[in-house]
XYZ file of C-alpha atoms in Angstrom:
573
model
C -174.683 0.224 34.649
C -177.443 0.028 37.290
C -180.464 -1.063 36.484
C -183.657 1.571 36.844
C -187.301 0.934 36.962
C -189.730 2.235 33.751
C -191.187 4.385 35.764
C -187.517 6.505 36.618
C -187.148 7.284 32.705
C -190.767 7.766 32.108
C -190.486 10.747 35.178
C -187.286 11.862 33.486
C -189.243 12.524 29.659
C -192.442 13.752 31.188
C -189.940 16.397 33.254
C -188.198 17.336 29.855
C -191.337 19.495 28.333
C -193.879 18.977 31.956
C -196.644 21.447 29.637
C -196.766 19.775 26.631
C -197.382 16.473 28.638
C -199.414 17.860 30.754
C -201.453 19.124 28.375
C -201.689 16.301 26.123
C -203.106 14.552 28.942
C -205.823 17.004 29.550
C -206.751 17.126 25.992
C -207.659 13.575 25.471
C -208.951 13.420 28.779
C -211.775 16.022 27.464
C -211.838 13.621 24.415
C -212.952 10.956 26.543
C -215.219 12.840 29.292
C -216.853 14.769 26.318
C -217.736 11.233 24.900
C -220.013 10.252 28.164
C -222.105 13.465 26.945
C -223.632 11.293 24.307
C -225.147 9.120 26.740
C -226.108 11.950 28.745
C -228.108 14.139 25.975
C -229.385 10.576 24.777
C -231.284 9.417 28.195
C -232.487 12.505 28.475
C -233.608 12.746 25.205
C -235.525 9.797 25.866
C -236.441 11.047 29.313
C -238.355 13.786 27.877
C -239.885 11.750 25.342
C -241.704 9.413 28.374
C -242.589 12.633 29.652
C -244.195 13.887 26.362
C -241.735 17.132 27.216
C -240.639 17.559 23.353
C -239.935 21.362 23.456
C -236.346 20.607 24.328
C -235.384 18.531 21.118
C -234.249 21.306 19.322
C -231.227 22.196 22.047
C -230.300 18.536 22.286
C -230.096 18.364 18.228
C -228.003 21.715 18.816
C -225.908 20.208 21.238
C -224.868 16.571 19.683
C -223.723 19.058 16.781
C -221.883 21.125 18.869
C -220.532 18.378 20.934
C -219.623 16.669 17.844
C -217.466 20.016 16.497
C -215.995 20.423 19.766
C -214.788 16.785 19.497
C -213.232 17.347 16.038
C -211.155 20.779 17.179
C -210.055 18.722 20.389
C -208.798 15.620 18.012
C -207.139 18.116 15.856
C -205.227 19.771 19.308
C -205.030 16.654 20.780
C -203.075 15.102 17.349
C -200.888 17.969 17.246
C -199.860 17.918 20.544
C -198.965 14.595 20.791
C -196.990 14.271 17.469
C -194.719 17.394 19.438
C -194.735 15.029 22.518
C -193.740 11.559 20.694
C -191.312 12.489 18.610
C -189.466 16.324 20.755
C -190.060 14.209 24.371
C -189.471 10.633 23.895
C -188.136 9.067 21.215
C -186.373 12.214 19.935
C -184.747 12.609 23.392
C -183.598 9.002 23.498
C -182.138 8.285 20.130
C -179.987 11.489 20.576
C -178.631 10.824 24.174
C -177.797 7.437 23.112
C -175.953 8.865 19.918
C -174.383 11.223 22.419
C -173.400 8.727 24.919
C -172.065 6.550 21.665
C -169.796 9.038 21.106
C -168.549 10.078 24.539
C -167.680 6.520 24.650
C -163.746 5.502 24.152
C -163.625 5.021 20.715
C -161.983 1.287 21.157
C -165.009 -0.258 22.803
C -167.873 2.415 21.628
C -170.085 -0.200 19.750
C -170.614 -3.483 21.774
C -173.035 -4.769 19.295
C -173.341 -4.924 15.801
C -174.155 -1.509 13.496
C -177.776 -3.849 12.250
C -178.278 -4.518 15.737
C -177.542 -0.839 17.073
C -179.845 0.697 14.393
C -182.817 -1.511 15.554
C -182.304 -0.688 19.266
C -182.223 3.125 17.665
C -185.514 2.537 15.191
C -187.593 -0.180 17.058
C -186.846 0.315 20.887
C -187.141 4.229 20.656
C -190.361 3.544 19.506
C -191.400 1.060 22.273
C -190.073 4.632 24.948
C -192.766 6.695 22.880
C -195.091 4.418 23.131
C -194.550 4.123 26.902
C -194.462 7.398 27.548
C -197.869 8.248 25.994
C -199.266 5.628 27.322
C -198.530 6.456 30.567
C -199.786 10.613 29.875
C -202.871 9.234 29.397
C -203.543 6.466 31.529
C -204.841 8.504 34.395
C -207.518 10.627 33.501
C -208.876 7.725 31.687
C -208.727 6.142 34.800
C -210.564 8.960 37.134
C -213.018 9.211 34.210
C -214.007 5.881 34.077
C -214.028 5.441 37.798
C -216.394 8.581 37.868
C -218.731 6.816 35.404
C -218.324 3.670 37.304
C -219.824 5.580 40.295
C -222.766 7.264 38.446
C -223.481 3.330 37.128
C -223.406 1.743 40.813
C -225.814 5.023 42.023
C -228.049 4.026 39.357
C -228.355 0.547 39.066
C -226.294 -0.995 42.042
C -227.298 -5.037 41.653
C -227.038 -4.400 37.644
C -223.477 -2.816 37.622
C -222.163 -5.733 39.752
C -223.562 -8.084 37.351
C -222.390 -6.989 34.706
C -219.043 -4.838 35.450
C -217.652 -7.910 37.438
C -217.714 -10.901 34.925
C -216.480 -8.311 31.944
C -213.579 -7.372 34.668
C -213.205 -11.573 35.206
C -212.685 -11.585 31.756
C -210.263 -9.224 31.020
C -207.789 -9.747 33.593
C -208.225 -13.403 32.809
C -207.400 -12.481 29.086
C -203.949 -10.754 30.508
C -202.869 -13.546 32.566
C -202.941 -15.806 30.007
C -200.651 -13.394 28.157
C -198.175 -12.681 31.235
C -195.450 -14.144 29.143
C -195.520 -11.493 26.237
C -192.500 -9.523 27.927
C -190.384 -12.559 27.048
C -192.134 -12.923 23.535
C -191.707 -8.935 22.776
C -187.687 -9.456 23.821
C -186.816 -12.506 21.721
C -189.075 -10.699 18.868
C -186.553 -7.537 19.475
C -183.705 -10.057 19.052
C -184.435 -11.803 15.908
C -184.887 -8.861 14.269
C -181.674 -7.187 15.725
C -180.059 -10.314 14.695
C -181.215 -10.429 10.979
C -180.735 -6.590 10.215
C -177.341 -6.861 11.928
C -176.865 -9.876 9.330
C -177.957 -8.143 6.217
C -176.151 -4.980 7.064
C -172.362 -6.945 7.558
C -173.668 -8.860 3.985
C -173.847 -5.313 2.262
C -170.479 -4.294 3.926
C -168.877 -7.240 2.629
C -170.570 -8.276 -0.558
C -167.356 -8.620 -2.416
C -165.494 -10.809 -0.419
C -168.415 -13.002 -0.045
C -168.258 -13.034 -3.973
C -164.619 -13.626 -4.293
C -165.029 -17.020 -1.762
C -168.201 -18.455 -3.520
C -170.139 -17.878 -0.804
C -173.708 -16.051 -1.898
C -175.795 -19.188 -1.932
C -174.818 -20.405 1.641
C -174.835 -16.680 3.059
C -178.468 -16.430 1.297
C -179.252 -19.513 2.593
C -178.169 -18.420 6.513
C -179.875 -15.355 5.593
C -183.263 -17.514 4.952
C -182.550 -19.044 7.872
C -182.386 -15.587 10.542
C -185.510 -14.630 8.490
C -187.203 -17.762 9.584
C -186.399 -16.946 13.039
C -187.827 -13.620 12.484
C -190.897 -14.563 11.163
C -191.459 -17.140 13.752
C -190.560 -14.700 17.183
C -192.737 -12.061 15.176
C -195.658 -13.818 14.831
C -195.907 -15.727 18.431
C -195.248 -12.068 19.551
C -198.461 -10.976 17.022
C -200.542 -14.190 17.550
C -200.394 -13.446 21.417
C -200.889 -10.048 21.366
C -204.270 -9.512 19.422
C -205.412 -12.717 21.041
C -205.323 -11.118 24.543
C -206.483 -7.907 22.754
C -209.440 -9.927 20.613
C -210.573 -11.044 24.172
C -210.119 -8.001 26.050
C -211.562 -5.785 23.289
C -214.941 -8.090 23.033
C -215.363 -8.149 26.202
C -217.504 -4.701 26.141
C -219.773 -6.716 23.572
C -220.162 -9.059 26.268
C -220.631 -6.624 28.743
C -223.665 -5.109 27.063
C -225.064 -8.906 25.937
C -224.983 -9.088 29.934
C -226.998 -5.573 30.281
C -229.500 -6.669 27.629
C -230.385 -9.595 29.858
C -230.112 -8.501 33.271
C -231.957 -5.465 32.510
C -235.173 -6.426 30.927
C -236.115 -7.531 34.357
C -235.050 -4.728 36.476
C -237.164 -2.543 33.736
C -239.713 -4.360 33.790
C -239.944 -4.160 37.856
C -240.260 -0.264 37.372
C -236.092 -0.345 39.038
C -234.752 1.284 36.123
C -236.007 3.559 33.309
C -235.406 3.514 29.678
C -233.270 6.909 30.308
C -231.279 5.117 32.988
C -230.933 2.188 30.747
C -229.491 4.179 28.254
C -226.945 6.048 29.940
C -226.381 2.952 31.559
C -225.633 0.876 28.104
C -223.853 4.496 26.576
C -221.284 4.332 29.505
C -220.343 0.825 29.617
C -217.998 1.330 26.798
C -216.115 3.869 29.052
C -215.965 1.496 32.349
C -214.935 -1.936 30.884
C -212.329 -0.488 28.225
C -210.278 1.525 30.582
C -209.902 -2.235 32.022
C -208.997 -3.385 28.211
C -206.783 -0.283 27.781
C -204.946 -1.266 31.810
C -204.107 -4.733 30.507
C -202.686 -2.962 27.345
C -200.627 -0.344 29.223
C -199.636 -3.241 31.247
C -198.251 -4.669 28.113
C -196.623 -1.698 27.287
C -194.868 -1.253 30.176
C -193.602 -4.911 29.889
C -192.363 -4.168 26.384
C -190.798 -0.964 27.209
C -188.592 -2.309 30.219
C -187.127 -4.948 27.305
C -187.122 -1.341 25.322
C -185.111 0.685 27.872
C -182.488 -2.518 28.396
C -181.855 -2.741 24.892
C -180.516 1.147 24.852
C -178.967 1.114 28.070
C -176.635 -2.048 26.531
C -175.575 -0.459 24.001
C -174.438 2.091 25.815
C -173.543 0.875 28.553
C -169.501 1.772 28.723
C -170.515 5.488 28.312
C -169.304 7.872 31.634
C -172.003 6.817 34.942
C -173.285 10.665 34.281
C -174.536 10.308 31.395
C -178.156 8.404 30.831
C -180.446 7.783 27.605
C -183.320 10.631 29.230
C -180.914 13.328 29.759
C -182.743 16.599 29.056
C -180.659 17.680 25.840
C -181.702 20.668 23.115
C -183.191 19.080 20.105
C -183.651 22.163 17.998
C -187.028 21.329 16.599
C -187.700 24.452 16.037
C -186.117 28.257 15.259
C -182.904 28.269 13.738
C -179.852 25.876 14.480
C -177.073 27.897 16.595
C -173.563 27.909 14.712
C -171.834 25.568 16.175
C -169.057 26.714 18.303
C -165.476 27.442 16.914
C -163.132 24.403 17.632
C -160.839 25.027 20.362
C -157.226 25.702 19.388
C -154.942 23.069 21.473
C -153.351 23.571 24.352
C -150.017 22.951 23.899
C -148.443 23.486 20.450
C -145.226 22.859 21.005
C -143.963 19.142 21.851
C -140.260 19.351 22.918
C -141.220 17.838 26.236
C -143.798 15.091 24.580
C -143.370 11.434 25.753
C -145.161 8.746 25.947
C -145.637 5.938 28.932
C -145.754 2.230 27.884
C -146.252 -0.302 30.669
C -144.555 2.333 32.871
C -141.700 2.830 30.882
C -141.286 6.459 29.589
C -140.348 7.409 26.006
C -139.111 11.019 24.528
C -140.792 11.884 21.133
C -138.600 14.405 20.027
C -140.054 17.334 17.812
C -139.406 16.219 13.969
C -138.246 12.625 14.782
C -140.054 9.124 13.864
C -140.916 6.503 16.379
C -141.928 3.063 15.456
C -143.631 0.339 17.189
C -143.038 -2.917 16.237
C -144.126 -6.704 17.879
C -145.463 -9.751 16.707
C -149.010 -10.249 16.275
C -151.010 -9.852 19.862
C -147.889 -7.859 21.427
C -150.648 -4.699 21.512
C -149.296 -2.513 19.431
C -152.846 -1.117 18.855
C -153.867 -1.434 22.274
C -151.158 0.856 22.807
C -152.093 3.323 20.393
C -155.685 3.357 21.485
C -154.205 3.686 24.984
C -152.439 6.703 23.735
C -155.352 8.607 22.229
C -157.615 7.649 25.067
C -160.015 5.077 23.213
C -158.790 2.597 25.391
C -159.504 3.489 28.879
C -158.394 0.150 30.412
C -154.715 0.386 28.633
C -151.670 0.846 30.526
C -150.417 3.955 27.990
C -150.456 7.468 28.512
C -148.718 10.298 26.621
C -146.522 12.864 28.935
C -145.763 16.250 28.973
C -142.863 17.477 31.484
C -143.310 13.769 32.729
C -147.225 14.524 33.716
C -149.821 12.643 32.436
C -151.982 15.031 30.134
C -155.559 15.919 31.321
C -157.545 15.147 27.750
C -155.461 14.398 24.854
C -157.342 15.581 22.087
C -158.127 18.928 23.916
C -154.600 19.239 24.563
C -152.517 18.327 21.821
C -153.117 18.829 17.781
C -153.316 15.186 16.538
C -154.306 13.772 13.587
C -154.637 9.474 13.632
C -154.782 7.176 10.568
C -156.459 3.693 12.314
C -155.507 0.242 11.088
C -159.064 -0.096 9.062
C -159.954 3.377 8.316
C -163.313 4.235 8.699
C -164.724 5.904 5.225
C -168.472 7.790 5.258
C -170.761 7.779 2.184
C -170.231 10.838 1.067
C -167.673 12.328 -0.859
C -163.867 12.418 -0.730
C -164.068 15.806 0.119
C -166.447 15.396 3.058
C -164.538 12.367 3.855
C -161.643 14.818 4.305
C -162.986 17.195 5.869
C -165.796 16.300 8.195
C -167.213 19.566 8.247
C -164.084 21.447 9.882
C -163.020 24.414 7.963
C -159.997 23.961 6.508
C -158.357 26.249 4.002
C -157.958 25.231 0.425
C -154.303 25.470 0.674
C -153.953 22.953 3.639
C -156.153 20.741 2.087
C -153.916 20.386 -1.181
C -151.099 20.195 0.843
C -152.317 17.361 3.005
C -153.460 15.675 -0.481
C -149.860 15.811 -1.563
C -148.088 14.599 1.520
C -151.063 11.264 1.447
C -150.011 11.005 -2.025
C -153.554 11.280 -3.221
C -153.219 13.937 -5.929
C -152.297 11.581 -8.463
C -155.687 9.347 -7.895
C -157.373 12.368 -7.285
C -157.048 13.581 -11.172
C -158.033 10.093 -12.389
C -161.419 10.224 -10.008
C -164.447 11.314 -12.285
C -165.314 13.679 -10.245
C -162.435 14.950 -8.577
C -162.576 15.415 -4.309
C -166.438 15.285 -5.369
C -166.432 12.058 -6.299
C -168.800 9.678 -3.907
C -166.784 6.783 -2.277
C -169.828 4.306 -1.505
C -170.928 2.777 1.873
C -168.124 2.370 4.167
C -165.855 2.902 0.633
C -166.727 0.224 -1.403
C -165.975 2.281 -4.222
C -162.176 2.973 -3.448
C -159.872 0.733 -3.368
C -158.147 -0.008 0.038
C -154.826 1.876 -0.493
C -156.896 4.681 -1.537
C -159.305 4.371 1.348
C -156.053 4.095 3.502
C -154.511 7.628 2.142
C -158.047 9.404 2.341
C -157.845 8.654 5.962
C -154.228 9.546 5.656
C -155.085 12.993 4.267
C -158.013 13.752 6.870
C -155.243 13.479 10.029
C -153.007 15.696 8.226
C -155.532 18.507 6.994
C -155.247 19.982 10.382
C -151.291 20.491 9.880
C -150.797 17.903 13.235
C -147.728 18.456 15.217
C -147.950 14.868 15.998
C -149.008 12.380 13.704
C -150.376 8.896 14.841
C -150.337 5.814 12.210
C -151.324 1.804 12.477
C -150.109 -0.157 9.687
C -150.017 2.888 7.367
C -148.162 1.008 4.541
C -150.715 -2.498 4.680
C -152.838 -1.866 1.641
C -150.231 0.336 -0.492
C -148.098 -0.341 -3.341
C -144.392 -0.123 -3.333
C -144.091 2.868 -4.600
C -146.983 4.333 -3.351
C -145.492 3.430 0.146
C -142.427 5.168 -0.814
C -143.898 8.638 -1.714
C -146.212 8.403 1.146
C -143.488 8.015 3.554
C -140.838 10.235 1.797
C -143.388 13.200 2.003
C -144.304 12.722 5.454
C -140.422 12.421 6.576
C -139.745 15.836 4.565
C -141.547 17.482 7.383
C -138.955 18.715 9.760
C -141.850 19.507 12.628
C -144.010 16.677 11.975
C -143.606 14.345 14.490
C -144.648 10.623 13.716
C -145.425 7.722 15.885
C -146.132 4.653 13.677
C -146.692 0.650 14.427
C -145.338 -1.399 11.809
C -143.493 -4.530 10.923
C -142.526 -3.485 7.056
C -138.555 -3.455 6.776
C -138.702 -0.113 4.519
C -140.778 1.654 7.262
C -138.818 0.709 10.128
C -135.473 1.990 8.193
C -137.264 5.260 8.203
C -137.505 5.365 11.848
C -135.066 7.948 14.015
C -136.381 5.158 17.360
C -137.709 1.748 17.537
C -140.340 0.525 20.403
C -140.068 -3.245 20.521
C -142.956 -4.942 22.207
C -143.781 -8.077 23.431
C -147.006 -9.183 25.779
C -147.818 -5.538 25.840
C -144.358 -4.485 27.660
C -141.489 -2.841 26.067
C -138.699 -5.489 25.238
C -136.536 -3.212 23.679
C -136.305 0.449 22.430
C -133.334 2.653 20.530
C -132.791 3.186 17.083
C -132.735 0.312 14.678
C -128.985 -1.339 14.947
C -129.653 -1.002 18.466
C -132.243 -2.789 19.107
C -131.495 -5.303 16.757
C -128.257 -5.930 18.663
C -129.755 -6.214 21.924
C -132.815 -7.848 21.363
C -133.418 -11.900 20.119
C -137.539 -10.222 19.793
C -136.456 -7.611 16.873
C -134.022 -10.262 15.066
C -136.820 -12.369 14.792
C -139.556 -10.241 13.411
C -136.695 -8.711 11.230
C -135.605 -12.432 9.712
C -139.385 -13.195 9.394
C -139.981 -10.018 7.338
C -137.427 -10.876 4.724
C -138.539 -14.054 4.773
């Protein structure tokens, strides 16, 4: 994916809502203009007081309070706004292109990187993009502001500004050289925590296995061990950080020591007036921390091209069209649309349905059962994944009139049972489901063909029973038939299946497989290596080293091919 520069998604967020940046700009720009009015109705306070003019005190008192109310309805505005900005513009925008772009991604290499390490690059880096961005909205008036006070300073006091503005300046940009490695401190911060939340998140998953081996005190112990790590990239990242911003942040302090000193002189000379000291004091805040608050942005900028990387890696296999600033609907507000009904499929009738393995071309007759058998690493799933289009880079396609189908799963009504199914927390019946709407009657039906009615009635709380995290609280051949029953809720015409029978029970295996068979248009394409599954099969795909060695129905192939005698000997054995 090619690389872009901060300032190409910055563009792209301010672009998505241009008034509501805009005008967060503008409002803390009047914050910070309206704050040099202090100094103003100050010095000329005190003007008027060398003057002996004291008629005017009265509209100065009136106007610190107004200023001051003014200030608090702008902060309120101001606060408002940018809450809408940080979370509707930036980080909003970001987390749900990259969730979009996760899912547009073939399903067989969607997730590069861990699901701890994903969900930090979600939480922590989407921050670092909001950040950036307002930042960057406010950076410039700040700028033009100070520059203007800059100017008023040098008109007053040339000699005196120089003196003072220039070693505060020395300072600060002194302060952020010394700190031109935090880039490389922010990233390895970003990575120790990615690497310890990705840690304690596979922990959870597995808990029970890590039980079963004896293994909590070393997997504490390694867990110690990332937290160490953590601790130590976090707080070189910290210690660096507020050092450059202790320095930068004192040097104002400094900066006013050096008025106090230069200035008695000049005062005493009869070069500069108490008034013009004042103002001059009262706007040195404004000069020499828009040069703390550059070094910060600088920073910021730093830490948000580490930020923007992180994203675009884990989405990197997504289609070239797609990019983490996309301007997408977020629906903050108003009501949610309905989503759209699903499309029916294309093509609902199979009798010209085949499949292409390694260029060889297969018929999957309407009703029948094809299996796909190999030895371990022969890519059996590969080919599957091919099949469904999860696998771009896989040499497998499915055919219709011998012509490679445009989008599979717009096309043809599939349901597919993975070799690990994938289980939500949430209930059975939104497990099942996932929000389609299916009539009740399918639903029981597709219950009794996974052979899940039985468990069902023993569940405590029936298809509202909660399954745990990723399933925990099913066991595996029930976790296998939930998945089961969610492909076939749809009523499939063609029904997809890895390793169906791996965590069942004889007899479970048995009823799962008679009721599926007693489908006469049910189509099936399952890989397996269990003897009772391949008996059930009308057509057997033998692979090895991803090409077809053999294919016909079972005595065939275990006539003709050594490959098939082999697995078949090893799975008596």
């Amino acid at each position: 994916m090619k690389r872009r520069p901060t300032s190409w998604y910055l563009w792209k967020l301010m672009r998505y809502a241009p008034f509501i940046c805009v005008l967060h700009a503008i409002l803390w720009g009047m914050i910070n203009a309206s704050t040099l009015l202090y100094g103003v109705f100050i010095s000329r306070l005190i003007a008027d007081l060398e003057t002996g003019a004291n008629d005017r005190a009265t509209i100065f008192a009136l106007a610190f309070a107004g200023l001051g109310i003014g200030q608090a309805v702008l902060w309120l505005i101001a606060g408002r706004t940018e809450l809408v900005m940080r979370f509707s513009v930036s980080s909003g925008v970001v987390r749900r292109n990259l969730l979009r772009m996760l899912l547009a991604t073939p399903g067989a290499v969607a997730l590069s990187h861990s699901v701890g390490d994903t969900l930090s690059r979600f939480r922590d880096d989407a921050y670092m993009a909001e950040d950036a961005l307002d930042w960057t909205n406010e950076i410039v008036l700040q700028v033009l502001i100070a520059c203007s006070a800059l100017g008023v300073m040098l008109w007053i006091d040339t000699p005196l500004t120089l003196m003072t503005v220039i070693p505060t300046l020395a300072i600060i940009l002194g302060a952020r050289l010394a700190g031109g490695h935090l880039a490389s401190l922010r990233r390895a911060s970003s990575e120790a925590t990615s690497r310890f939340t990705s840690t304690v998140g596979d922990v959870v998953a597995a808990s029970l296995s890590i039980q079963a081996a004896g293994a909590s005190d070393r997997t504490i112990h390694h867990i110690a061990g990332l937290a160490g790590d953590r601790r130590s990239a976090t707080l070189k990242d910290r210690i660096v950080t507020q050092a450059v911003d202790g320095i930068t942040w004192n040097a104002s302090a400094i900066g006013t020591g050096l008025v106090m000193l230069f200035a008695a002189s000049r005062i005493h000379e009869g070069k500069l007036s108490v008034a013009e000291f004042v103002l001059f004091t009262a706007w040195l805040g404004t000069v020499t921390n828009i040069a703390v608050d550059l070094g910060r942005y600088l920073a910021q900028m730093a830490a948000a091209r580490v930020a923007f990387d992180r994203m675009e890696a884990i989405a990197e296999r997504a289609p070239a069209d797609m990019t983490i600033v996309d301007h997408t609907l977020l629906y903050l507000t108003g009501a949610i649309p309905e989503l759209p009904a699903q499309p029916a499929p294309i093509h609902t009738q199979i009798d010209a349905l085949s499949m292409a393995i390694a260029g060889q071309q297969i018929a999957l007759p309407r009703g029948q059962m094809i299996a796909i058998t190999g030895r371990i690493g022969s890519g059996k799933t590969r080919v599957l994944q091919s099949l469904l289009e999860l696998d771009p880079a896989g040499e497998a396609a499915f055919l219709l009139d011998s012509a490679a189908l445009d989008n599979v799963s717009e096309d043809l009504n599939i349901g597919y049972v993975p070799q690990v199914p994938k289980l939500f927390h949430g209930t059975v019946r939104e497990n099942i489901l996932l929000d389609r709407d299916v009539d009740e009657v399918s639903l029981h039906e597709a219950l009794t063909l996974a052979a899940l009615d039985y468990d069902l009635a023993r569940f405590p709380d029936g298809l509202d029973t909660i399954v745990g995290a990723r399933g925990l609280r099913v066991s595996g051949g029930q976790a296998q038939r939930i998945a089961l029953t969610r492909a076939l809720v749809t009523r499939p015409m063609l029904l997809v299946v890895d390793d169906l029978s791996s965590a069942l029970d004889v007899d479970t295996e048995r009823a799962v497989w008679s009721g599926l068979r007693s489908q006469p248009v049910l189509t099936i394409l399952a890989v397996s290596h269990r003897r009772f599954v391949l008996e059930q099969a009308d057509e057997i795909v033998v692979l090895r080293a991803g090409a077809v060695d053999a294919c016909g129905p079972l005595d065939e192939v275990l006539a003709n091919s050594s490959e098939m005698r082999t697995l078949w000997d090893e799975e008596e054995t």
